[in-house]
PDB file of C-alpha atoms in Angstrom:
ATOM      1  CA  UNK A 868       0.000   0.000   0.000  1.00 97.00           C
ATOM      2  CA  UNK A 869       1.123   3.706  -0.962  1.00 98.00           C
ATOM      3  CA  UNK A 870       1.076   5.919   1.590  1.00 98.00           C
ATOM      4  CA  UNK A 871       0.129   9.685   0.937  1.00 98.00           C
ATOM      5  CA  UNK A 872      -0.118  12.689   3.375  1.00 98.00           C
ATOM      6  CA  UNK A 873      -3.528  14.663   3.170  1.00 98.00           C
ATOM      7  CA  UNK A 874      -2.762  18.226   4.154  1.00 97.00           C
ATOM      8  CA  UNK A 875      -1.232  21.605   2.396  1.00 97.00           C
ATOM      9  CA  UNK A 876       1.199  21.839   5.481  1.00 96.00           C
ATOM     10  CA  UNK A 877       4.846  22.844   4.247  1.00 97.00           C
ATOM     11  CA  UNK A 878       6.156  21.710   7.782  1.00 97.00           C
ATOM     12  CA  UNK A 879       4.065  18.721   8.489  1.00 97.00           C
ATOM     13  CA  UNK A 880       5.081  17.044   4.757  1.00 98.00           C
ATOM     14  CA  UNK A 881       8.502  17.597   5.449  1.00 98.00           C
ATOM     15  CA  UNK A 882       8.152  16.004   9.230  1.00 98.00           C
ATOM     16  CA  UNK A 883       6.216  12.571   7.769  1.00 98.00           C
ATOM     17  CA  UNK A 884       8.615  12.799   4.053  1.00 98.00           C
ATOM     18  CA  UNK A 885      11.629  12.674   6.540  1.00 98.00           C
ATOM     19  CA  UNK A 886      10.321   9.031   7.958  1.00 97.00           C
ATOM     20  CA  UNK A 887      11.067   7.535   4.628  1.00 97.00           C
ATOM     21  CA  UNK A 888       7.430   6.152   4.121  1.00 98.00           C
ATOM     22  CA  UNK A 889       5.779   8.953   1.930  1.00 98.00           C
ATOM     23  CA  UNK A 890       5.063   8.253  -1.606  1.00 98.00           C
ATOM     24  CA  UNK A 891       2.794  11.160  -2.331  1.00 98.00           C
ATOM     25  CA  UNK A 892       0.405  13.958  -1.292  1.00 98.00           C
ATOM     26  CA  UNK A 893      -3.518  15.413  -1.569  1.00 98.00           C
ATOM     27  CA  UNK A 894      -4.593  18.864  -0.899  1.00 97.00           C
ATOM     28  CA  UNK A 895      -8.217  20.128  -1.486  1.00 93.00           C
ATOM     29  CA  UNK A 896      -9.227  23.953  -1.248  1.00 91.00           C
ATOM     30  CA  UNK A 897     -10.176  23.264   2.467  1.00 91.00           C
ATOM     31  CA  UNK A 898      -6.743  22.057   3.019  1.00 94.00           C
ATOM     32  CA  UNK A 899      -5.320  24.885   0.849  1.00 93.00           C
ATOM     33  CA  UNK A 900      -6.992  27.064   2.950  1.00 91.00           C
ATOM     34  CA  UNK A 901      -5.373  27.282   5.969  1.00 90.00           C
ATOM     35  CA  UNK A 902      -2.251  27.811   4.972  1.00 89.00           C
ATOM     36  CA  UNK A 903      -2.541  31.142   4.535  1.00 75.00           C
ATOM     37  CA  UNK A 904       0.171  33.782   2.708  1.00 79.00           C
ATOM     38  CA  UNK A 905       1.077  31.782  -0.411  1.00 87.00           C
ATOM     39  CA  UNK A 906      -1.303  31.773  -3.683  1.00 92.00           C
ATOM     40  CA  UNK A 907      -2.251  28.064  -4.671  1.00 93.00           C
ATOM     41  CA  UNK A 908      -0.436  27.192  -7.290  1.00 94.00           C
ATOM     42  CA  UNK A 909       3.186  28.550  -5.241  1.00 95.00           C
ATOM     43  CA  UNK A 910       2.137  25.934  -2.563  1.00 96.00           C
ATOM     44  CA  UNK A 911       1.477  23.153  -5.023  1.00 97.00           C
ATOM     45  CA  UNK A 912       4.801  24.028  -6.200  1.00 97.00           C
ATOM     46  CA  UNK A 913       6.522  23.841  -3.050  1.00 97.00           C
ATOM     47  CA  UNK A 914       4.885  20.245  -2.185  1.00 98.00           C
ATOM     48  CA  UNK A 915       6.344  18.622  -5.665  1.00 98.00           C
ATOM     49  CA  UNK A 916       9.705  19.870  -4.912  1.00 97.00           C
ATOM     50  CA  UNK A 917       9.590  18.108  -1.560  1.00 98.00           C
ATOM     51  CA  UNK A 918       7.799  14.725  -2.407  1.00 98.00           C
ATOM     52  CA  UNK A 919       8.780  12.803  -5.360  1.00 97.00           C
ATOM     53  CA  UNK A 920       5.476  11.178  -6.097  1.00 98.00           C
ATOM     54  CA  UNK A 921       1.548  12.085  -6.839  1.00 98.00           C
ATOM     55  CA  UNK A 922       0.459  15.580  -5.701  1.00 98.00           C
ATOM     56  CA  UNK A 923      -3.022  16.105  -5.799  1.00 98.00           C
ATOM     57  CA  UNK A 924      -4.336  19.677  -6.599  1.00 98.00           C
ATOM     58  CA  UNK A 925      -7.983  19.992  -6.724  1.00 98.00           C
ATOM     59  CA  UNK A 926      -9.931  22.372  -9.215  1.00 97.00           C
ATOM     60  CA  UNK A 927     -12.568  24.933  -8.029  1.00 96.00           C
ATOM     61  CA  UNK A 928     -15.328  25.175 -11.400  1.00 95.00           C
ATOM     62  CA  UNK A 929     -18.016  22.795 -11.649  1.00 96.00           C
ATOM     63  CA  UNK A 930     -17.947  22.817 -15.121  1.00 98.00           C
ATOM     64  CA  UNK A 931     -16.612  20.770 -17.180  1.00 98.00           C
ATOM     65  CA  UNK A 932     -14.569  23.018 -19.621  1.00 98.00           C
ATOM     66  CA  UNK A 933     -13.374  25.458 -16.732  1.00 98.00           C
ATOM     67  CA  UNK A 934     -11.986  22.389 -14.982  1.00 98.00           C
ATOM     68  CA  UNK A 935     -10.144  21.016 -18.079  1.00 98.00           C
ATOM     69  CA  UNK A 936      -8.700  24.365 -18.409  1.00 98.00           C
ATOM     70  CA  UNK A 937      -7.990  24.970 -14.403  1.00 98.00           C
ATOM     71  CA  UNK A 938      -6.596  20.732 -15.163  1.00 98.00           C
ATOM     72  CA  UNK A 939      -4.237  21.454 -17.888  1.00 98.00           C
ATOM     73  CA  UNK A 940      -3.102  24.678 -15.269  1.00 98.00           C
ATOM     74  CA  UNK A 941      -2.011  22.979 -12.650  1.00 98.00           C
ATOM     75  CA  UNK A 942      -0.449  19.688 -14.520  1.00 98.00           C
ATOM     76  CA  UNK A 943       1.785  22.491 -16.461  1.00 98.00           C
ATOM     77  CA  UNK A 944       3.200  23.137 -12.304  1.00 98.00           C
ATOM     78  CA  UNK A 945       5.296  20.366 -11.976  1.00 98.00           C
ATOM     79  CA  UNK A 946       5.068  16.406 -13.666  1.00 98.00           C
ATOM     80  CA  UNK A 947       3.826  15.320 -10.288  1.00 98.00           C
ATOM     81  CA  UNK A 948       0.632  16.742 -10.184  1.00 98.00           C
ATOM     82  CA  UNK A 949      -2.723  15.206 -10.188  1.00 98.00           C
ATOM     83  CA  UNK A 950      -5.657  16.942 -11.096  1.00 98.00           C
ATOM     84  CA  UNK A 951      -8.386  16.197  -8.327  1.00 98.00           C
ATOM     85  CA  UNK A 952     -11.913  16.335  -9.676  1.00 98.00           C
ATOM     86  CA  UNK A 953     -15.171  15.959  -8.146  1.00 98.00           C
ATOM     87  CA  UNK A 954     -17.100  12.764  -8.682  1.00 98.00           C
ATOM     88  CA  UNK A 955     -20.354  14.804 -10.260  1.00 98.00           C
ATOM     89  CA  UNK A 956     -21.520  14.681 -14.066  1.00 98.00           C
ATOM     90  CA  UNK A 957     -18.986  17.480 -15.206  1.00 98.00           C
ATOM     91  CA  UNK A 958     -16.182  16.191 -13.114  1.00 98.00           C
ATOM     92  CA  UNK A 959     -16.415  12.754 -14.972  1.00 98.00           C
ATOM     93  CA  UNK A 960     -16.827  14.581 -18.544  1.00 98.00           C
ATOM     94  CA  UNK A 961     -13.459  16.572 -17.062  1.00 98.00           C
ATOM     95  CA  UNK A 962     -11.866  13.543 -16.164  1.00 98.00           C
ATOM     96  CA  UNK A 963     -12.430  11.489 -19.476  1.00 98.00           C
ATOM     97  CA  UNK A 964     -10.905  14.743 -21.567  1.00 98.00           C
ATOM     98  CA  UNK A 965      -7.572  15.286 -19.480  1.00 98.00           C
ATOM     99  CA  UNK A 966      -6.688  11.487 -19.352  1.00 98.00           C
ATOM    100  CA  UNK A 967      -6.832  11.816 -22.874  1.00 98.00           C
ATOM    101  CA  UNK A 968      -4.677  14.383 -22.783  1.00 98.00           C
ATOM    102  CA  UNK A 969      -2.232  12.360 -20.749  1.00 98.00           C
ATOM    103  CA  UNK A 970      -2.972  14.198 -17.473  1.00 98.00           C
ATOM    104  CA  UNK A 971      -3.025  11.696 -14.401  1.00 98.00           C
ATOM    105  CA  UNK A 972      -6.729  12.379 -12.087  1.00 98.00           C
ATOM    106  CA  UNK A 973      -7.773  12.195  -8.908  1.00 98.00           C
ATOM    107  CA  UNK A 974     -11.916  11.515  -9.017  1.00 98.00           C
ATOM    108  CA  UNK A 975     -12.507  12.408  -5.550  1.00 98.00           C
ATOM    109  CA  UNK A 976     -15.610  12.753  -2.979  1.00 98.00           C
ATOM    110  CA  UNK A 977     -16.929   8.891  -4.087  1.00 98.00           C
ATOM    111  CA  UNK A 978     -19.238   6.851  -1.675  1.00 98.00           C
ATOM    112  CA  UNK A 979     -20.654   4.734  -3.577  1.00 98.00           C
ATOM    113  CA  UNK A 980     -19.244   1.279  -5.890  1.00 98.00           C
ATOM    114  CA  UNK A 981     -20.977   2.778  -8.908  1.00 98.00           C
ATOM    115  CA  UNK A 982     -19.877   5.921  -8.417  1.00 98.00           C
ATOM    116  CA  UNK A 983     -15.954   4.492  -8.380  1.00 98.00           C
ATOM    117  CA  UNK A 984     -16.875   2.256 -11.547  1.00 98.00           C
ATOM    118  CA  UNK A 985     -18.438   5.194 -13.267  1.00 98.00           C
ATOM    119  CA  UNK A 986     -15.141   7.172 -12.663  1.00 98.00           C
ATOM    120  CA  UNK A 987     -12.573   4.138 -13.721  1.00 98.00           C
ATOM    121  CA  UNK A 988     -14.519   4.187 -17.160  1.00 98.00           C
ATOM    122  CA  UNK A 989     -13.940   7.332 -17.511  1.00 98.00           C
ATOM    123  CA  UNK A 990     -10.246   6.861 -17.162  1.00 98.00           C
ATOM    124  CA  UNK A 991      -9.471   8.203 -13.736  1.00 98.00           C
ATOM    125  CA  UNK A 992      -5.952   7.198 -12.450  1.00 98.00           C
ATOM    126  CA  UNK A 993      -7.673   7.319  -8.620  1.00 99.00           C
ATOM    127  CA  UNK A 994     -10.984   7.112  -6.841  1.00 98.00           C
ATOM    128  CA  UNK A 995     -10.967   8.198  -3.636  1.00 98.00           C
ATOM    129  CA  UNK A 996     -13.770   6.758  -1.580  1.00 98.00           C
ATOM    130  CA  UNK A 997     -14.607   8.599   2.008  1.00 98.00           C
ATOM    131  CA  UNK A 998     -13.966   5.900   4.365  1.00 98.00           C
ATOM    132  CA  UNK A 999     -14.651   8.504   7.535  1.00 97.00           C
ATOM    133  CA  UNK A1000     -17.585  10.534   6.299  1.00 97.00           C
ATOM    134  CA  UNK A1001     -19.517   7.056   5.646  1.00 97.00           C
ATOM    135  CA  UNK A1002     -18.890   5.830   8.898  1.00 96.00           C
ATOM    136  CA  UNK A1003     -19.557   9.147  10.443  1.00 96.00           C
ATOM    137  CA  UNK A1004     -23.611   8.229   8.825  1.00 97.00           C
ATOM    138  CA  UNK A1005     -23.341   4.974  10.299  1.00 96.00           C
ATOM    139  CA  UNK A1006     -22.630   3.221   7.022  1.00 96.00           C
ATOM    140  CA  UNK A1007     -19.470   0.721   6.806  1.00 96.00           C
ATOM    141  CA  UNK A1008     -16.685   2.761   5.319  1.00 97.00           C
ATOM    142  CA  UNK A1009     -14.575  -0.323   5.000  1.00 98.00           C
ATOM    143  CA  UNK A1010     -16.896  -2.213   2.912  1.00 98.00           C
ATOM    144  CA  UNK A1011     -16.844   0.404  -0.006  1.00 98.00           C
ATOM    145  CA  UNK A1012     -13.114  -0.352   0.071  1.00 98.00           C
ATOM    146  CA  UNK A1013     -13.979  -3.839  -0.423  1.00 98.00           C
ATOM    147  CA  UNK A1014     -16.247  -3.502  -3.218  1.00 98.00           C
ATOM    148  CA  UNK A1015     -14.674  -1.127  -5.120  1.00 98.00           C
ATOM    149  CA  UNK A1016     -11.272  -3.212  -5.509  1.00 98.00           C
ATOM    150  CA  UNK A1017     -13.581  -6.173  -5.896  1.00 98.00           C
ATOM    151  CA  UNK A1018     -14.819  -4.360  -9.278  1.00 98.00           C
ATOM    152  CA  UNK A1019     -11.624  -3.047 -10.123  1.00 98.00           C
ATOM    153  CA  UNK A1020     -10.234  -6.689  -9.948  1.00 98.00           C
ATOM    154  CA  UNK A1021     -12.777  -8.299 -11.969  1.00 98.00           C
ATOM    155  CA  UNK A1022     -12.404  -5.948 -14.529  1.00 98.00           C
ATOM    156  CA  UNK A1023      -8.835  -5.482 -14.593  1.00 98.00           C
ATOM    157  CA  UNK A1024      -9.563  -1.666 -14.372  1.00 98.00           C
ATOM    158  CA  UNK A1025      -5.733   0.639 -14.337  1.00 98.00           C
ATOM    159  CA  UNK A1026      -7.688   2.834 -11.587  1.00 98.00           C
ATOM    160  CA  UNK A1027      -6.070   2.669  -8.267  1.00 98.00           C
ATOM    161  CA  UNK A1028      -8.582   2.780  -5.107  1.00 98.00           C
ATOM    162  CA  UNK A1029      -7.331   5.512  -2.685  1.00 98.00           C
ATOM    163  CA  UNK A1030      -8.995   5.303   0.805  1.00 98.00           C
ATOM    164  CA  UNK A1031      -9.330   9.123   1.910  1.00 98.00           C
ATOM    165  CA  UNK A1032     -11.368  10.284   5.380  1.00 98.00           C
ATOM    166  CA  UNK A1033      -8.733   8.336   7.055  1.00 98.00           C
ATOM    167  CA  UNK A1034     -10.007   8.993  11.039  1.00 97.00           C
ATOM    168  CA  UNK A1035      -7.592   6.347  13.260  1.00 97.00           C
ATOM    169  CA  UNK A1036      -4.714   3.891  12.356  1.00 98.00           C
ATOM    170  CA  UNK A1037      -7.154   1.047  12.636  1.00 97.00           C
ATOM    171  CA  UNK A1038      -8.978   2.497   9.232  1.00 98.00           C
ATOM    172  CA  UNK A1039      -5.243   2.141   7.175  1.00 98.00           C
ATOM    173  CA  UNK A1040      -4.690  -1.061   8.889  1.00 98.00           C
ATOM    174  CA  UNK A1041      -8.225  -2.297   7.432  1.00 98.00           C
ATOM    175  CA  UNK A1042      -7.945  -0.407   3.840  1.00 98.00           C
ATOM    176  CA  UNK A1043      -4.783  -2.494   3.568  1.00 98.00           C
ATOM    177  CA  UNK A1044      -6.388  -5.643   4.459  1.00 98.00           C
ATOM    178  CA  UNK A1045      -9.160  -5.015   2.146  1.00 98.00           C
ATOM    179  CA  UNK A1046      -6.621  -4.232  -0.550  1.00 98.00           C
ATOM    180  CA  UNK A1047      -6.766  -0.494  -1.536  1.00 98.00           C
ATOM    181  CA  UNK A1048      -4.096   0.193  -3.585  1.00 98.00           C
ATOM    182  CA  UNK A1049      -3.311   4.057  -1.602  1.00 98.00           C
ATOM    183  CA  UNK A1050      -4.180   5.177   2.063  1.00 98.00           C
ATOM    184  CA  UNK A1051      -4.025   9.481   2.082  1.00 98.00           C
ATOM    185  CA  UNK A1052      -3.429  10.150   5.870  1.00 98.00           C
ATOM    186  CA  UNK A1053      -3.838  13.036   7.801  1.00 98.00           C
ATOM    187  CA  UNK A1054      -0.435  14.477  10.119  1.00 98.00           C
ATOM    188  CA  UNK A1055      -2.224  13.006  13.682  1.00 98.00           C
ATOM    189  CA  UNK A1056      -2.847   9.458  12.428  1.00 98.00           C
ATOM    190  CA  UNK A1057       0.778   9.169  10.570  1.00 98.00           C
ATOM    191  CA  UNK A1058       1.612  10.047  14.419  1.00 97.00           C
ATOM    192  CA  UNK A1059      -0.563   7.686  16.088  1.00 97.00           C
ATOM    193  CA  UNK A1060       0.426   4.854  13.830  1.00 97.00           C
ATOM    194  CA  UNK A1061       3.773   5.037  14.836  1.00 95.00           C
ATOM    195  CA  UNK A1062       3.638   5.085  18.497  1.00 94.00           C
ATOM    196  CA  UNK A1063       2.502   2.388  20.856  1.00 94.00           C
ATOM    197  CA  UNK A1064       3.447   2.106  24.433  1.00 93.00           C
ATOM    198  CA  UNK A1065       5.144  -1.067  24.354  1.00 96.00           C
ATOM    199  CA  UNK A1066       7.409   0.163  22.284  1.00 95.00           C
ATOM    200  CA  UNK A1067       8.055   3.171  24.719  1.00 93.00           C
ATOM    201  CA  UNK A1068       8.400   0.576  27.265  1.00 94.00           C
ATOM    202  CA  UNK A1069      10.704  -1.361  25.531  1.00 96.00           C
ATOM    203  CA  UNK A1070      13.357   1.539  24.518  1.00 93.00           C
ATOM    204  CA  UNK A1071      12.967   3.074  28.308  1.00 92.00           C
ATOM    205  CA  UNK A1072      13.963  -0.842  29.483  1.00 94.00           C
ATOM    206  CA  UNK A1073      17.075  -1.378  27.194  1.00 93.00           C
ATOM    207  CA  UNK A1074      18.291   1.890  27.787  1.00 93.00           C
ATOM    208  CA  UNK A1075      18.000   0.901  31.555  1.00 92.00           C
ATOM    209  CA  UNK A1076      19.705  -1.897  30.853  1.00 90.00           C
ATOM    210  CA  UNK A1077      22.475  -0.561  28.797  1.00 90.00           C
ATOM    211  CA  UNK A1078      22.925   1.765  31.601  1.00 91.00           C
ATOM    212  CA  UNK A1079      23.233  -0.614  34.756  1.00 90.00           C
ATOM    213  CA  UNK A1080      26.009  -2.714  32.640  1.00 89.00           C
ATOM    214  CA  UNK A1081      28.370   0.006  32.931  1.00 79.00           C
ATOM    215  CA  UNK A1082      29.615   0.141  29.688  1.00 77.00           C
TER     216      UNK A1082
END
């Protein structure tokens, strides 16, 4: 599984990058957002020249020829850049006319199987199902994971399943098991994945160890 950080955060993409274990990014206008004293496409910018893999920079229009030309905008940024599109109508009519055009997408905001098979016809290089907003409604997250790579399988569809609303560790350990091909993580979870307290506890007693022998 491909691990990407989900946030516009200069410092937080360098922290996680520095761990060795980042293969690429997502940003969204929310995300964007906050990080406030650079235009867009300068932070974008920034992001490729610290992560050597997928950055995903959303459009604003919801039509279909202003986000093929905000699409062909941003891919011009840097090689690395994925144009995120919204799974609606336009965004697939979008999506079908960049891939054409050789431009890698991001078909984003999916939470439903036919949604995600909708979007691999029409080319996307990702789907990114809402694992966290699902469960949030009391729906099973997880088991959108499983169906869409189910389809994708049986079809032998390129499009790669990326599990986004990641909320806790536990959701990346059971995207993985259900096969998604990319997990995009927020800063907090990459944190909590890492620690446990056994581990602590096992550091704090070799070091005590180490200590006592004198050496």
């Amino acid at each position: 599984m491909k691990f990407f950080i989900d946030t516009a955060n200069i410092d937080e993409i360098k922290r996680i990058n520095a761990l060795g274990v980042l293969d690429g990014v997502t940003t969204n206008p929310s995300l964007i957002a906050k990080e406030t004293g650079k235009p867009f496409e300068a932070i974008i910018a920034e992001i490729c020249g610290i992560v050597d893999g997928p950055i995903s920079a959303e459009v604003i229009g919801l039509e279909a020829p202003g986000m093929i030309e905000e699409g062909r905008r941003l891919a011009k940024i840097h090689k690395n850049v994925v144009v995120k599109l919204p799974l609606i109508a336009e965004g697939l009519k979008a999506c079908k006319a960049l891939t054409a055009e050789g431009i890698r997408t991001n078909v984003t905001l999916c939470f439903s199987a036919t949604q995600a098979l909708m979007a691999a016809k029409a080319g996307a290089t990702y789907v990114s199902p809402f694992v966290g907003r699902l469960d949030d409604i009391n729906l099973d997250g997880m088991e959108l994971i499983r169906e869409i790579v189910a389809i994708f399988e049986n079809y032998g569809f390129a499009t790669q399943c990326l599990a986004a609303s990641i909320r806790q560790p536990r959701h990346v350990t059971d995207a993985a098991l259900a096969g998604a091909h990319v997990a995009t993580i927020p800063t907090k979870v990459f944190d909590q994945m890492l620690k446990h307290p056994l581990t602590d506890k096992g550091v704090e007693g070799f070091l005590a160890d180490w200590a006592k022998s004198g050496r």
